[in-house]
Each structure stands twice: as C-alpha cells, then as structure tokens.
mmCIF file of C-alpha atoms (C1' of nucleotides) in Angstrom:
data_model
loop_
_atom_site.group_PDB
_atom_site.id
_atom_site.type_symbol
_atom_site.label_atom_id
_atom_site.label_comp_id
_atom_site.label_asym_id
_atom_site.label_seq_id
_atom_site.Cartn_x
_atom_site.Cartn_y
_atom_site.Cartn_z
ATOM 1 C CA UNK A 1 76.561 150.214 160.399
ATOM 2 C CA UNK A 2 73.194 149.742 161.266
ATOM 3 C CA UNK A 3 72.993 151.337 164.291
ATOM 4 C CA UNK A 4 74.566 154.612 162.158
ATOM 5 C CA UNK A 5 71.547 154.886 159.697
ATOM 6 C CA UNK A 6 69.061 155.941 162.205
ATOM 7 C CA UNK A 7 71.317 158.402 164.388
ATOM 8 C CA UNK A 8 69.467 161.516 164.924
ATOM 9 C CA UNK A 9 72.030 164.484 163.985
ATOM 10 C CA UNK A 10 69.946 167.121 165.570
ATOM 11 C CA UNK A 11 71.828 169.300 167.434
ATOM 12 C CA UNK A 12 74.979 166.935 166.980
ATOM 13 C CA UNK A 13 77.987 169.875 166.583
ATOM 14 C CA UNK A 14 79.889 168.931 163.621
ATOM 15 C CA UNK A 15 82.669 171.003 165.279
ATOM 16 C CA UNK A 16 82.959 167.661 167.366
ATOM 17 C CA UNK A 17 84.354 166.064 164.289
ATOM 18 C CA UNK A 18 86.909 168.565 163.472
ATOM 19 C CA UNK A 19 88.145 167.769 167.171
ATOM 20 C CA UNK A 20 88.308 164.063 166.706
ATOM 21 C CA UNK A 21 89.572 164.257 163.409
ATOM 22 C CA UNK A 22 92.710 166.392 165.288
ATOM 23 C CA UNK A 23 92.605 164.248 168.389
ATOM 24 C CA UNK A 24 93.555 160.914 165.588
ATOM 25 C CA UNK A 25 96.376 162.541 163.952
ATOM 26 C CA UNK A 26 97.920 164.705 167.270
ATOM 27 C CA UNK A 27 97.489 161.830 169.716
ATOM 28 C CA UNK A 28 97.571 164.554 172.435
ATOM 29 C CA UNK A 29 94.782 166.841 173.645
ATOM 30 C CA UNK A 30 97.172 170.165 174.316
ATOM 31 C CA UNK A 31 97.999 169.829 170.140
ATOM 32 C CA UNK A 32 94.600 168.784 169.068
ATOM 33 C CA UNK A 33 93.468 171.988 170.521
ATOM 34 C CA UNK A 34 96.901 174.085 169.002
ATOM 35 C CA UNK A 35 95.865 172.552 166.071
ATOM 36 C CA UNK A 36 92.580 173.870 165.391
ATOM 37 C CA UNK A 37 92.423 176.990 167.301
ATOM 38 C CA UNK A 38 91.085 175.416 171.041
ATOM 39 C CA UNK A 39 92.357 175.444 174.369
ATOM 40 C CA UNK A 40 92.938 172.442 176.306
ATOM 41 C CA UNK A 41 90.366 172.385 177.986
ATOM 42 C CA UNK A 42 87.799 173.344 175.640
ATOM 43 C CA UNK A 43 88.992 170.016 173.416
ATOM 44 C CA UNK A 44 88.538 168.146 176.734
ATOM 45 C CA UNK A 45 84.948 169.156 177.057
ATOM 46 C CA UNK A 46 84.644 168.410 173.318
ATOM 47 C CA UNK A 47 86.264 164.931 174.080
ATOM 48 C CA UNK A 48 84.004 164.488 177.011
ATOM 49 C CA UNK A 49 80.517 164.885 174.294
ATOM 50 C CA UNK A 50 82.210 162.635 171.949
ATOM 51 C CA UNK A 51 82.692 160.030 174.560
ATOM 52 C CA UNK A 52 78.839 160.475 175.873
ATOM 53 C CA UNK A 53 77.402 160.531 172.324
ATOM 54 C CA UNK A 54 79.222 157.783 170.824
ATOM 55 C CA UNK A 55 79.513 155.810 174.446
ATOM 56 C CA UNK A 56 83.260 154.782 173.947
ATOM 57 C CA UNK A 57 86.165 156.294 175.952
ATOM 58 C CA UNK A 58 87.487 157.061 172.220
ATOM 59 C CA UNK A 59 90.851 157.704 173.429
ATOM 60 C CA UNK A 60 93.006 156.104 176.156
ATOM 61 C CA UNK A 61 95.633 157.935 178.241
ATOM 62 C CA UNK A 62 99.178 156.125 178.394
ATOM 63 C CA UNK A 63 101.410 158.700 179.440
ATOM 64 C CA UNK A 64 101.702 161.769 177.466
ATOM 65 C CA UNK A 65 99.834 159.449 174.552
ATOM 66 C CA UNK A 66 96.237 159.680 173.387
ATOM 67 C CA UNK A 67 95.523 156.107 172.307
ATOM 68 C CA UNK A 68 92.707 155.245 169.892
ATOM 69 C CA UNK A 69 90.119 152.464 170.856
ATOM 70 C CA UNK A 70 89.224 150.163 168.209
ATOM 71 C CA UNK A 71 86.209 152.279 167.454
ATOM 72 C CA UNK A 72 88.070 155.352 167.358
ATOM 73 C CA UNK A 73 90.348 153.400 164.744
ATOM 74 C CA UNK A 74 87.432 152.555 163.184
ATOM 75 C CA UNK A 75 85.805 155.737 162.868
ATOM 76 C CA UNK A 76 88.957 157.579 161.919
ATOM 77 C CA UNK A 77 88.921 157.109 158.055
ATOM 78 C CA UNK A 78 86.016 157.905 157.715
ATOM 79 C CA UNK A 79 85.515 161.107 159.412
ATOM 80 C CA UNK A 80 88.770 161.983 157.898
ATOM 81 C CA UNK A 81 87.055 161.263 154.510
ATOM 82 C CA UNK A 82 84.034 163.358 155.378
ATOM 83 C CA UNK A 83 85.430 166.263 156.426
ATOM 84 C CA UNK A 84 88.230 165.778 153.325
ATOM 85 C CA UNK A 85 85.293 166.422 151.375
ATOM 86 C CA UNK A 86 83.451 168.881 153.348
ATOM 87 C CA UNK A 87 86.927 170.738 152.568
ATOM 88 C CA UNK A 88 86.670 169.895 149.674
ATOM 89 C CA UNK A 89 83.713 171.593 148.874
ATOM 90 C CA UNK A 90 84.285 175.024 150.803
ATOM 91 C CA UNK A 91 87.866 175.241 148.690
ATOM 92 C CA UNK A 92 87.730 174.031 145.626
ATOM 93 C CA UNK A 93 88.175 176.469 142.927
ATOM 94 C CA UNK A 94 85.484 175.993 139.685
ATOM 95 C CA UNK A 95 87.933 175.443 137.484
ATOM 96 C CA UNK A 96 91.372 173.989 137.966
ATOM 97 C CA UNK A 97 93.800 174.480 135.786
ATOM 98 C CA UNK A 98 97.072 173.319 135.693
ATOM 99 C CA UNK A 99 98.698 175.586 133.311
ATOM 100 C CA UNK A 100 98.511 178.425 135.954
ATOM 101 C CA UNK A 101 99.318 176.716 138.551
ATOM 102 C CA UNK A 102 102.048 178.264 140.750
ATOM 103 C CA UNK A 103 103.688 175.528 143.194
ATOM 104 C CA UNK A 104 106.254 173.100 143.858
ATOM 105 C CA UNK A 105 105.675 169.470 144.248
ATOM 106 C CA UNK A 106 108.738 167.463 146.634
ATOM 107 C CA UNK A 107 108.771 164.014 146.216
ATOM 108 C CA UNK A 108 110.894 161.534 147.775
ATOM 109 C CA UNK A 109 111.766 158.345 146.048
ATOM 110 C CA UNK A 110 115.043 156.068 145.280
ATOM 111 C CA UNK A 111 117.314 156.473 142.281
ATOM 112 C CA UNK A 112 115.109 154.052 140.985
ATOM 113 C CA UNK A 113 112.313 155.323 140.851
ATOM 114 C CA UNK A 114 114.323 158.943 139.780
ATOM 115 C CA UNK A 115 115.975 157.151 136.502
ATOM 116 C CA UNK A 116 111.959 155.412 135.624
ATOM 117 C CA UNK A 117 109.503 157.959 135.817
ATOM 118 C CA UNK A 118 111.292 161.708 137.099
ATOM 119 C CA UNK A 119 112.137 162.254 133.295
ATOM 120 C CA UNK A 120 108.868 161.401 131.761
ATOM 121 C CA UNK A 121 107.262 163.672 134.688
ATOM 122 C CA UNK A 122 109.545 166.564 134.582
ATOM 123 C CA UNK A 123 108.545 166.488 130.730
ATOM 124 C CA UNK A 124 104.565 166.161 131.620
ATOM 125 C CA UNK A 125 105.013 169.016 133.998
ATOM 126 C CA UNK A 126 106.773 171.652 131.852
ATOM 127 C CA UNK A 127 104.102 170.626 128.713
ATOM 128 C CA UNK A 128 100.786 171.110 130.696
ATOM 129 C CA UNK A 129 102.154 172.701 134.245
ATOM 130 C CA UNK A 130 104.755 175.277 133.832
ATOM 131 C CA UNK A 131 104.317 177.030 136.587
ATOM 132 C CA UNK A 132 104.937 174.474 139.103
ATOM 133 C CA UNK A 133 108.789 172.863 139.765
ATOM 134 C CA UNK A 134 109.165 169.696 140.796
ATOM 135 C CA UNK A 135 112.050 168.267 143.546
ATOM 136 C CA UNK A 136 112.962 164.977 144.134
ATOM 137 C CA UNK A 137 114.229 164.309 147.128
ATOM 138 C CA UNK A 138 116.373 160.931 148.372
ATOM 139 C CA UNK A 139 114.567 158.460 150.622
ATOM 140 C CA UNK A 140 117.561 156.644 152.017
ATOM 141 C CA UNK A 141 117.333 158.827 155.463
ATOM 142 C CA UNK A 142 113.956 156.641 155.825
ATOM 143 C CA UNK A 143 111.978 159.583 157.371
ATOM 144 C CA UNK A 144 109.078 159.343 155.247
ATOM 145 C CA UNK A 145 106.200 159.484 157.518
ATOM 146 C CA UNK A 146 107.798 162.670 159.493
ATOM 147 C CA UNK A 147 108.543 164.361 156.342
ATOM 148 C CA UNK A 148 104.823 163.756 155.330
ATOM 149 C CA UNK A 149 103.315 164.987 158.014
ATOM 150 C CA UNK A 150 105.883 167.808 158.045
ATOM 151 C CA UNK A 151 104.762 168.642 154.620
ATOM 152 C CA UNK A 152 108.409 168.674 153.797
ATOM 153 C CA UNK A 153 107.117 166.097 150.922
ATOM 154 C CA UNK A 154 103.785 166.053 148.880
ATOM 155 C CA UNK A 155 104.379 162.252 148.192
ATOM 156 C CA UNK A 156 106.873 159.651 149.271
ATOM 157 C CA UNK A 157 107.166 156.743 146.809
ATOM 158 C CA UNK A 158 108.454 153.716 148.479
ATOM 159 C CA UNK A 159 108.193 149.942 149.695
ATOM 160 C CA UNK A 160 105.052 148.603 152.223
ATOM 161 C CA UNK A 161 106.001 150.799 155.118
ATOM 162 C CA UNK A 162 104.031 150.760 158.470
ATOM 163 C CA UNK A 163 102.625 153.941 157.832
ATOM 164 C CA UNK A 164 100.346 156.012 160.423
ATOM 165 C CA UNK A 165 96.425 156.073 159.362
ATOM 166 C CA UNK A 166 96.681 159.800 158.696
ATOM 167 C CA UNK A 167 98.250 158.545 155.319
ATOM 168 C CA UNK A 168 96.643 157.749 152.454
ATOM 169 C CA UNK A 169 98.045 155.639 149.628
ATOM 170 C CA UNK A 170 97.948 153.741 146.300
ATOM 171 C CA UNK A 171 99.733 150.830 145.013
ATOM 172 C CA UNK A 172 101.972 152.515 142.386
ATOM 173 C CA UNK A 173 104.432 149.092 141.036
ATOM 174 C CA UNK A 174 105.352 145.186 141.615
ATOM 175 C CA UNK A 175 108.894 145.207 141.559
ATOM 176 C CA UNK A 176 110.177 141.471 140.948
ATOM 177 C CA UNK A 177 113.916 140.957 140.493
ATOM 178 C CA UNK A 178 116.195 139.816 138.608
ATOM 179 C CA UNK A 179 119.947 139.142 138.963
ATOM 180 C CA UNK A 180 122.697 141.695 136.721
ATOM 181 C CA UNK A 181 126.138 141.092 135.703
ATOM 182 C CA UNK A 182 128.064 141.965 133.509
ATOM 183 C CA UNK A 183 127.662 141.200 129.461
ATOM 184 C CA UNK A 184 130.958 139.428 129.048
ATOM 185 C CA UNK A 185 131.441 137.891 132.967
ATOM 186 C CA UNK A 186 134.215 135.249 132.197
ATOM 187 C CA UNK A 187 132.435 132.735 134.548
ATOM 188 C CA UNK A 188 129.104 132.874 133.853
ATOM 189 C CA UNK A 189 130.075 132.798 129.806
ATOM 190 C CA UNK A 190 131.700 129.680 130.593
ATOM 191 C CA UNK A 191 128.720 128.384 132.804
ATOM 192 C CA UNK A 192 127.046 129.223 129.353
ATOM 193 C CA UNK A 193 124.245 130.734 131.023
ATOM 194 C CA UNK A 194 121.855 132.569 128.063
ATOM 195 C CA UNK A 195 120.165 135.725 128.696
ATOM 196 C CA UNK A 196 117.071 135.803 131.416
ATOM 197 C CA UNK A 197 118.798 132.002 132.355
ATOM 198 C CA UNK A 198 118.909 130.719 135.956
ATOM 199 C CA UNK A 199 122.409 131.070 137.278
ATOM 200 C CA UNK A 200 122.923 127.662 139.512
ATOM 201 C CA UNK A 201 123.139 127.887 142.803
ATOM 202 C CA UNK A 202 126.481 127.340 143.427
ATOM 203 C CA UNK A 203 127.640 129.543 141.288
ATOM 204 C CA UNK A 204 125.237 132.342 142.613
ATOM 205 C CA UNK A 205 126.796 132.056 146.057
ATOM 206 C CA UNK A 206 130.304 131.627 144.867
ATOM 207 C CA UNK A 207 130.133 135.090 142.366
ATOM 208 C CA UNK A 208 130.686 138.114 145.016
ATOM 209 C CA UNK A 209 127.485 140.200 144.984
ATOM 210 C CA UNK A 210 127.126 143.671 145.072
ATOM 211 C CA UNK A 211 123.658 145.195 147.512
ATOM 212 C CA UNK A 212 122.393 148.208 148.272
ATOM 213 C CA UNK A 213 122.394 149.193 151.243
ATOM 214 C CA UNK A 214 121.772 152.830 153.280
ATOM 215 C CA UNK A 215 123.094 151.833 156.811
ATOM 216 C CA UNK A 216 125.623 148.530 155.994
ATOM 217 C CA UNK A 217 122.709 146.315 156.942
ATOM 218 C CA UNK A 218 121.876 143.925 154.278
ATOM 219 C CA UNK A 219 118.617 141.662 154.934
ATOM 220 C CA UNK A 220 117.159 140.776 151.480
ATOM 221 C CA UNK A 221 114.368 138.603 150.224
ATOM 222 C CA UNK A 222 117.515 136.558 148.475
ATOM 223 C CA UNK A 223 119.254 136.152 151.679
ATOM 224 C CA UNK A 224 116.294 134.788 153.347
ATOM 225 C CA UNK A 225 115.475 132.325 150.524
ATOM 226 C CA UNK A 226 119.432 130.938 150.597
ATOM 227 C CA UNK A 227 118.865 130.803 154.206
ATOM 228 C CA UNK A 228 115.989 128.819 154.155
ATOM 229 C CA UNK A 229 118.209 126.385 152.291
ATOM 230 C CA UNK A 230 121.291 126.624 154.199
ATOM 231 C CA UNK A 231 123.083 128.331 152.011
ATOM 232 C CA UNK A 232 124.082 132.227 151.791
ATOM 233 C CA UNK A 233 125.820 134.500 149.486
ATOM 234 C CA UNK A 234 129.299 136.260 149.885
ATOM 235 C CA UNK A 235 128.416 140.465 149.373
ATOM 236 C CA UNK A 236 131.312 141.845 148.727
ATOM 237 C CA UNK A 237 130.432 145.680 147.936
ATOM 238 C CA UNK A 238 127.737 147.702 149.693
ATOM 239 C CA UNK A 239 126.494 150.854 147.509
ATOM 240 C CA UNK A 240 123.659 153.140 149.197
ATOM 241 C CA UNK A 241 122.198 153.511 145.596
ATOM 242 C CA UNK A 242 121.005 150.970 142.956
ATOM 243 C CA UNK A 243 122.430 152.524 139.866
ATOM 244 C CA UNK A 244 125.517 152.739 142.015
ATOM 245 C CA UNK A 245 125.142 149.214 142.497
ATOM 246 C CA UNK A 246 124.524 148.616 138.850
ATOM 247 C CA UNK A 247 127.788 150.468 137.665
ATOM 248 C CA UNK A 248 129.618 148.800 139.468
ATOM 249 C CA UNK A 249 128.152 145.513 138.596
ATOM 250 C CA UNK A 250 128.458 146.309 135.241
ATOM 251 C CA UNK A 251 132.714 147.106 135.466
ATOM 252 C CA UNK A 252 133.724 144.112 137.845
ATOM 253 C CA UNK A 253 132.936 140.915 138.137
ATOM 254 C CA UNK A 254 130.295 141.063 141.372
ATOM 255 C CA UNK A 255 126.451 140.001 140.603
ATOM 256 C CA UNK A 256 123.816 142.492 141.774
ATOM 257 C CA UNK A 257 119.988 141.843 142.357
ATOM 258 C CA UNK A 258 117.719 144.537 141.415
ATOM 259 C CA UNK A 259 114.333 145.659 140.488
ATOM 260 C CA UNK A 260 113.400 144.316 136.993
ATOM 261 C CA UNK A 261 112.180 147.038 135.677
ATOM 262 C CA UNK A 262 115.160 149.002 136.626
ATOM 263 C CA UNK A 263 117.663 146.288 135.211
ATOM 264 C CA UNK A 264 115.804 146.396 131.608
ATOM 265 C CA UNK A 265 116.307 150.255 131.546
ATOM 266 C CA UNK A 266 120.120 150.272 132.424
ATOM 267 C CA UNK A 267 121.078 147.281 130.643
ATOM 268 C CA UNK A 268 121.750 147.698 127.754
ATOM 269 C CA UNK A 269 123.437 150.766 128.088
ATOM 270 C CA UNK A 270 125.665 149.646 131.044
ATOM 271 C CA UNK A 271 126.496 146.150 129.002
ATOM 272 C CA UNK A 272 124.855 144.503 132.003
ATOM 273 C CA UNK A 273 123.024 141.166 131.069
ATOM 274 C CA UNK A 274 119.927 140.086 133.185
ATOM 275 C CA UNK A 275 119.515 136.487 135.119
ATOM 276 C CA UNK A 276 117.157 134.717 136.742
ATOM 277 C CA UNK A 277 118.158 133.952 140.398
ATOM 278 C CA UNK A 278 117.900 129.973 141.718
ATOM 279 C CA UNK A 279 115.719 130.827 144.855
ATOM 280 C CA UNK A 280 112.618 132.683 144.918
ATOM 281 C CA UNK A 281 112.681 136.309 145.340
ATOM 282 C CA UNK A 282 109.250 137.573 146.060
ATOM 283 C CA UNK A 283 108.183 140.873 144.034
ATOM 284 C CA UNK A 284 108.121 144.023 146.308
ATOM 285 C CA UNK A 285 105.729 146.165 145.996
ATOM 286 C CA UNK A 286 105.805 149.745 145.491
ATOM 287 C CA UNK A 287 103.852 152.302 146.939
ATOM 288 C CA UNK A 288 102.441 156.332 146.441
ATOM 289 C CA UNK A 289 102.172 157.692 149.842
ATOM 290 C CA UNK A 290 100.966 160.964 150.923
ATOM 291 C CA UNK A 291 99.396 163.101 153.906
ATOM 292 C CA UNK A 292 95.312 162.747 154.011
ATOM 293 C CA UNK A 293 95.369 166.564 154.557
ATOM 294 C CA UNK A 294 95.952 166.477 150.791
ATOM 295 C CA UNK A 295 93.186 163.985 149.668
ATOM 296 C CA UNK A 296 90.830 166.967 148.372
ATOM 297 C CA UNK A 297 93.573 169.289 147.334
ATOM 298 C CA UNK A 298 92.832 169.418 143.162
ATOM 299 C CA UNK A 299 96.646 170.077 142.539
ATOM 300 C CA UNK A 300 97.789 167.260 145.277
ATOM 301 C CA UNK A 301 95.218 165.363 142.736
ATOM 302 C CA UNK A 302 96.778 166.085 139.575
ATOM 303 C CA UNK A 303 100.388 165.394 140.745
ATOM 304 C CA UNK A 304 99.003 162.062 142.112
ATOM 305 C CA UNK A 305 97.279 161.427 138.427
ATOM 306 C CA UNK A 306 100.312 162.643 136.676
ATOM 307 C CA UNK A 307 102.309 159.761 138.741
ATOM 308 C CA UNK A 308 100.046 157.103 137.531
ATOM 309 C CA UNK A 309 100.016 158.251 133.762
ATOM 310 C CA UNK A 310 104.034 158.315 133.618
ATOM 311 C CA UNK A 311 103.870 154.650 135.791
ATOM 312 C CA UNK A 312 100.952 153.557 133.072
ATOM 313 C CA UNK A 313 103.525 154.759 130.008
ATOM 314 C CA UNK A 314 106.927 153.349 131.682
ATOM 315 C CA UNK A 315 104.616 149.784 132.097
ATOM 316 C CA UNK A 316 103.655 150.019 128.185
ATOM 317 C CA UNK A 317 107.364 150.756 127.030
ATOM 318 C CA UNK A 318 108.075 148.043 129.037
ATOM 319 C CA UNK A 319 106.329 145.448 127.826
ATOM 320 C CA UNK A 320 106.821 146.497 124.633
ATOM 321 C CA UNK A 321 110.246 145.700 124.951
ATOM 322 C CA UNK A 322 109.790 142.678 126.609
ATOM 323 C CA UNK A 323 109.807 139.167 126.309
ATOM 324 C CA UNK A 324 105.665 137.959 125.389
ATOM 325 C CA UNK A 325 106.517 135.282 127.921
ATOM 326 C CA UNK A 326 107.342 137.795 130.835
ATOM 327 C CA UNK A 327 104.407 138.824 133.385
ATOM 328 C CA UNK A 328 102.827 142.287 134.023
ATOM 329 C CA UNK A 329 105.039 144.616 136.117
ATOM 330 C CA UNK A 330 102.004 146.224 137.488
ATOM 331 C CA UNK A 331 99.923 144.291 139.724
ATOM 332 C "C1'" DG B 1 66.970 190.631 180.698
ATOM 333 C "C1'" DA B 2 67.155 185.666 181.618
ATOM 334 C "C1'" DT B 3 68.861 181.583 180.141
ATOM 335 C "C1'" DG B 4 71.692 178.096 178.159
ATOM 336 C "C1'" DA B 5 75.576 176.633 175.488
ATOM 337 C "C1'" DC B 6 80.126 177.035 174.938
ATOM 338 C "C1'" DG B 7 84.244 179.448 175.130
ATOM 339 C "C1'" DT B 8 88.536 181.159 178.081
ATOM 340 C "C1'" DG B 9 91.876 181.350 181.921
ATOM 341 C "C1'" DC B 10 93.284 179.593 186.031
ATOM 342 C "C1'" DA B 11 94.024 176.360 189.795
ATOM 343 C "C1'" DT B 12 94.310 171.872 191.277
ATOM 344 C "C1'" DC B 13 94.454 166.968 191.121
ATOM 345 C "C1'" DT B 14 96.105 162.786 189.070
ATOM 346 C "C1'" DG B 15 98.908 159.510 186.716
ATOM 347 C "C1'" DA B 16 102.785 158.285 183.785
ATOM 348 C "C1'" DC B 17 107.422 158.608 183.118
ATOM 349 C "C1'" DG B 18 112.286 159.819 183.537
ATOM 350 C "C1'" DT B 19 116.018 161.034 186.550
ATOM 351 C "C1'" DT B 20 118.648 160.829 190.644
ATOM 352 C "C1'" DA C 1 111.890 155.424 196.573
ATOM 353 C "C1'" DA C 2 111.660 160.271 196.044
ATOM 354 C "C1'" DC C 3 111.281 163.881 193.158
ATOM 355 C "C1'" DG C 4 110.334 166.800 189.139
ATOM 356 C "C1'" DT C 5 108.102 167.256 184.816
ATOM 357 C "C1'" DC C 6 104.543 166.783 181.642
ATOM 358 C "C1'" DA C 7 99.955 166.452 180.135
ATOM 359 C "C1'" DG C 8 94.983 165.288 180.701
ATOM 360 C "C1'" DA C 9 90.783 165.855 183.651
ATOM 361 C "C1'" DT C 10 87.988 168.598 186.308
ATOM 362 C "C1'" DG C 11 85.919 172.518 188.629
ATOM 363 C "C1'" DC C 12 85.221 177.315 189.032
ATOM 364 C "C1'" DA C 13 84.400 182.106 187.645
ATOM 365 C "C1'" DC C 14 83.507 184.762 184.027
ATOM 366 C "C1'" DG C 15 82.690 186.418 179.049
ATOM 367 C "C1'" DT C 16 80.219 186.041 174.609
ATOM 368 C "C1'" DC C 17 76.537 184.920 171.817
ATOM 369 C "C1'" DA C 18 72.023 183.292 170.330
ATOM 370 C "C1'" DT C 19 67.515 182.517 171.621
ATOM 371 C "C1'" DC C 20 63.325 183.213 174.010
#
DNA sequence: GATGACGTGCATCTGACGTT
DNA sequence: AACGTCAGATGCACGTCATC
C-alpha cells in the first residue's frame, strides 16, 4: 500500500486501466481488445506498459488462457471499483427516479426464494416503479455465473457459489432447517413428538424422506451429519422443487428437510408441522449475486435495495410470528 | 515540418492443445 | 509423433494526432 501513495501518475494513461480491467474479466487478449474497441495487438502493447510500470508479468499464458498473477488478483477489485465509479460519474443521471423508469429486471432464484420475497417485490415495484417488469427466472439449470455475465440476469439469488471476481455480491439470508411432515403423521403422533420437537434418530432414518433435487443427486448437510455417525436416511421421492417437495410431504407420509423460513410460510397452510432434526444441519447461507458491470448503475442499485427492504420485511414478519426463543434468520 | 506517441494491418514466430 | 488450429508476442511499415 505504501509503495502506492507516492506513485507519480504523470503521464500514466488511464486508458491502461480500462485494458486491464478487460484483460481480468476476458482472460484473453484477442477479447480484451473486442471488448473495448482495440486490436490485438494494440492491447498487447498496452499489456506490455502495464507489465513495465507495475513490474509484474500481470498475466500468464496457459494455452488459449490469460492467467492472473497474485498481484493482478490483487489489483483487480480495485481497479474495477475505480473505474465503476469513474462510470459512475460520466453516467449518472441528476436525478433518478424510479417512477419513470422504463426496464426489466430478470432474476434467477429457487421457488423458495419466489414464494418469500417475489410477491412483496412485485408489489414494491408496481407502487413506486411502474414502468419496469420484473421476471423471475428458475436457477435449477445452475448457470448462474454465464447468465450473469451474459446479462441474461440482473441478479442471481442463490447458495455460496464459487463465483468469478467479476461478481459482486451481498449476503442476502441464513437459511437453517428444519424437518416437515405432515400435521397428523400416524407415527410421529404416536412417537408424541410436539411441535419444533427433535424427532429421534431412529425414527428419522426409518420415516422415508422426500429431497430436492435438480439432477437425482442428493448430497445434503443431513446426509453428511448421519454419515458421520454411521447412519443414513432412506429418500424415497426426489422433487426438483421445494414446494414440490413440501406438497408432497404434506399428503403422504415421507419427512422433508427444508429452509426454515420457507417451512413457517407453507405450514400452516399445507397442514405440515415443523421438527427439529437429531443431527446438526448447518444453516446455508444465501446470497445476492450480480455482474460488477452493474455496481454504479442507479437502477441495478435500486433493484438491489428493493431486495434487501422486502428480505428486511419477510425477517420482521417472521419473527413476529415466531417463537421468542428462536434465533435471527438473518445473519 | 519534425518528432514522438500510439494506433492499425499484416506477417511471422512460438507455444499449448487437440486430433489422428 | 506429426499435424493442424488457435491465440499471444513481436516486428515492421504506415497513418493520425498533438506538440514543439
């Protein structure tokens, strides 16, 4: 850092940046150049400064790949950041206003997440944003990052993924979970297991459990916890959607495990009554991911705001409802 | 007008990788 | 192993533009 505060920008070409900036997220000279209106070989001279001023090869050739050095990496967010708001600054209009805004917002999230916050947001958009439409899209394909860079998507909502470092993102939920079945299960009456109790082990791998699952694999936090103690469970119905997964839940006799918040939403109206499981099932959490290209945008921004307000009122209702006892669903 | 910086197009070399 | 393909690096000639 130190070395940074002195640096003598006389005659450095900020044009440079705009090169690196295209060399991070294209990984290939030929596209870095397509991308912001240079030839190959002009980004190769460009590449060649960069690598003199900074003394670092800044990107590595393997193959037809452009890979980053660790001070490339390092210098990557925050050029992005500075030219984000050099963008920023050249675009932005004096005074946004969402009520004229003209646009459509995709965003791609689970059932889940569809049946917890699209309702609230759909009503947030046609109070204060009429103009714009909103799509939701299904994430089960798991081609998030391509459709963000794509801009097929504005924002993917979804588990930790290994996303690229042209994405920015914010934590969004904590999704523990619980176990569902349904309100009048002969078996689990007789266990005389109360609401929110722990179903016993046995029992929990005995009951046939219902998953979702997009592609017929199942590998869940639950299975790894019965596996740590020897034990698994017998899934008996794979569903490639939760509420899927709840319905049936709640007409047979299977047991489901599903995002808390989700369960307290459909319970009670799908007679489904929530359990705690007997192993540990570590809280997943959920994430607002979208392309850096959109960091500065002021509508990108409001959608993103939006998002939180609807999580911030779905959290309130929540606990509301809940049980004084039970912990914060945000972390 | 001379000069320098930086661009383009083109040719060529080089290395990685996939195919046969 | 030989070959073809792809893509980056480099050098060259030349054009454009700003500056002196």
């Amino acid at each position: 850092m130190g070395a940074y505060t002195h640096m003598n920008l006389n005659g450095f070409d900020l044009n440079l940046l705009r090169v690196f900036d295209a060399l991070m997220r294209e990984r290939s000279v030929t596209r870095a150049g397509d991308q912001i209106g240079l030839s190959q070989p002009a980004v190769s001279a460009a590449l060649r400064r960069l690598r003199e001023i900074l003394d670092d090869q800044l990107f590595i050739r393997r193959g037809n790949d452009m890979i980053p050095t660790p001070r490339a990496l390092e210098l990557g967010s925050s050029v992005r950041e500075a030219l984000g708001k050099i963008e920023f600054a050249f675009h932005k209009r004096r005074h946004f206003d969402p009520a004229t805004m003209q646009r459509r917002f995709t965003l791609l999230g689970s059932d889940v997440f569809s049946m917890m916050m699209m309702p609230a947001l759909s009503r947030r958009f046609a109070d204060e944003a009429p103009g714009v439409s909103l799509q939701l899209v299904d994430n089960a394909s798991g081609t998030a990052e391509k459709l963000l860079q794509e801009d097929a998507v504005d924002i993917a909502i979804d588990t930790e993924l290994d996303m690229s470092d042209w994405t920015s993102s914010m934590q969004l939920l904590r999704a523990p979970y619980v176990a569902v079945a349904s309100a009048d299960h002969p078996t689990i009456a007789a266990a005389g297991i109360p609401s929110w109790g722990t179903i016993p082990l046995d029992l929990f791998c005995e009951l046939h459990h219902a998953v979702r699952s997009v592609n017929g694999m199942v590998k869940c936090a639950v299975d790894t916890s019965l596996a740590r103690i020897g034990r698994k469970r017998h899934v008996a119905l794979m569903l490639p959607h939760t509420l899927g997964v709840a319905l049936a839940t709640a007409r047979s006799l299977h047991l489901a495990i599903v995002p808390r918040q989700f369960a307290e939403l459909v319970a009670p109206n799908l007679g489904l009554e929530i359990y705690r499981a007997p192993v540990p099932l570590p809280a997943t959490d959920i994430k607002m991911f979208w392309h850096a290209r959109h960091d500065a945008d002021k509508g990108h921004q409001w959608l993103r705001l939006q998002v939180c307000k609807v999580r911030d009122e779905f959290e309130l209702k929540m606990r509301r409802r809940a049980d004084p006892a039970v912990p914060r669903l945000i972390a």
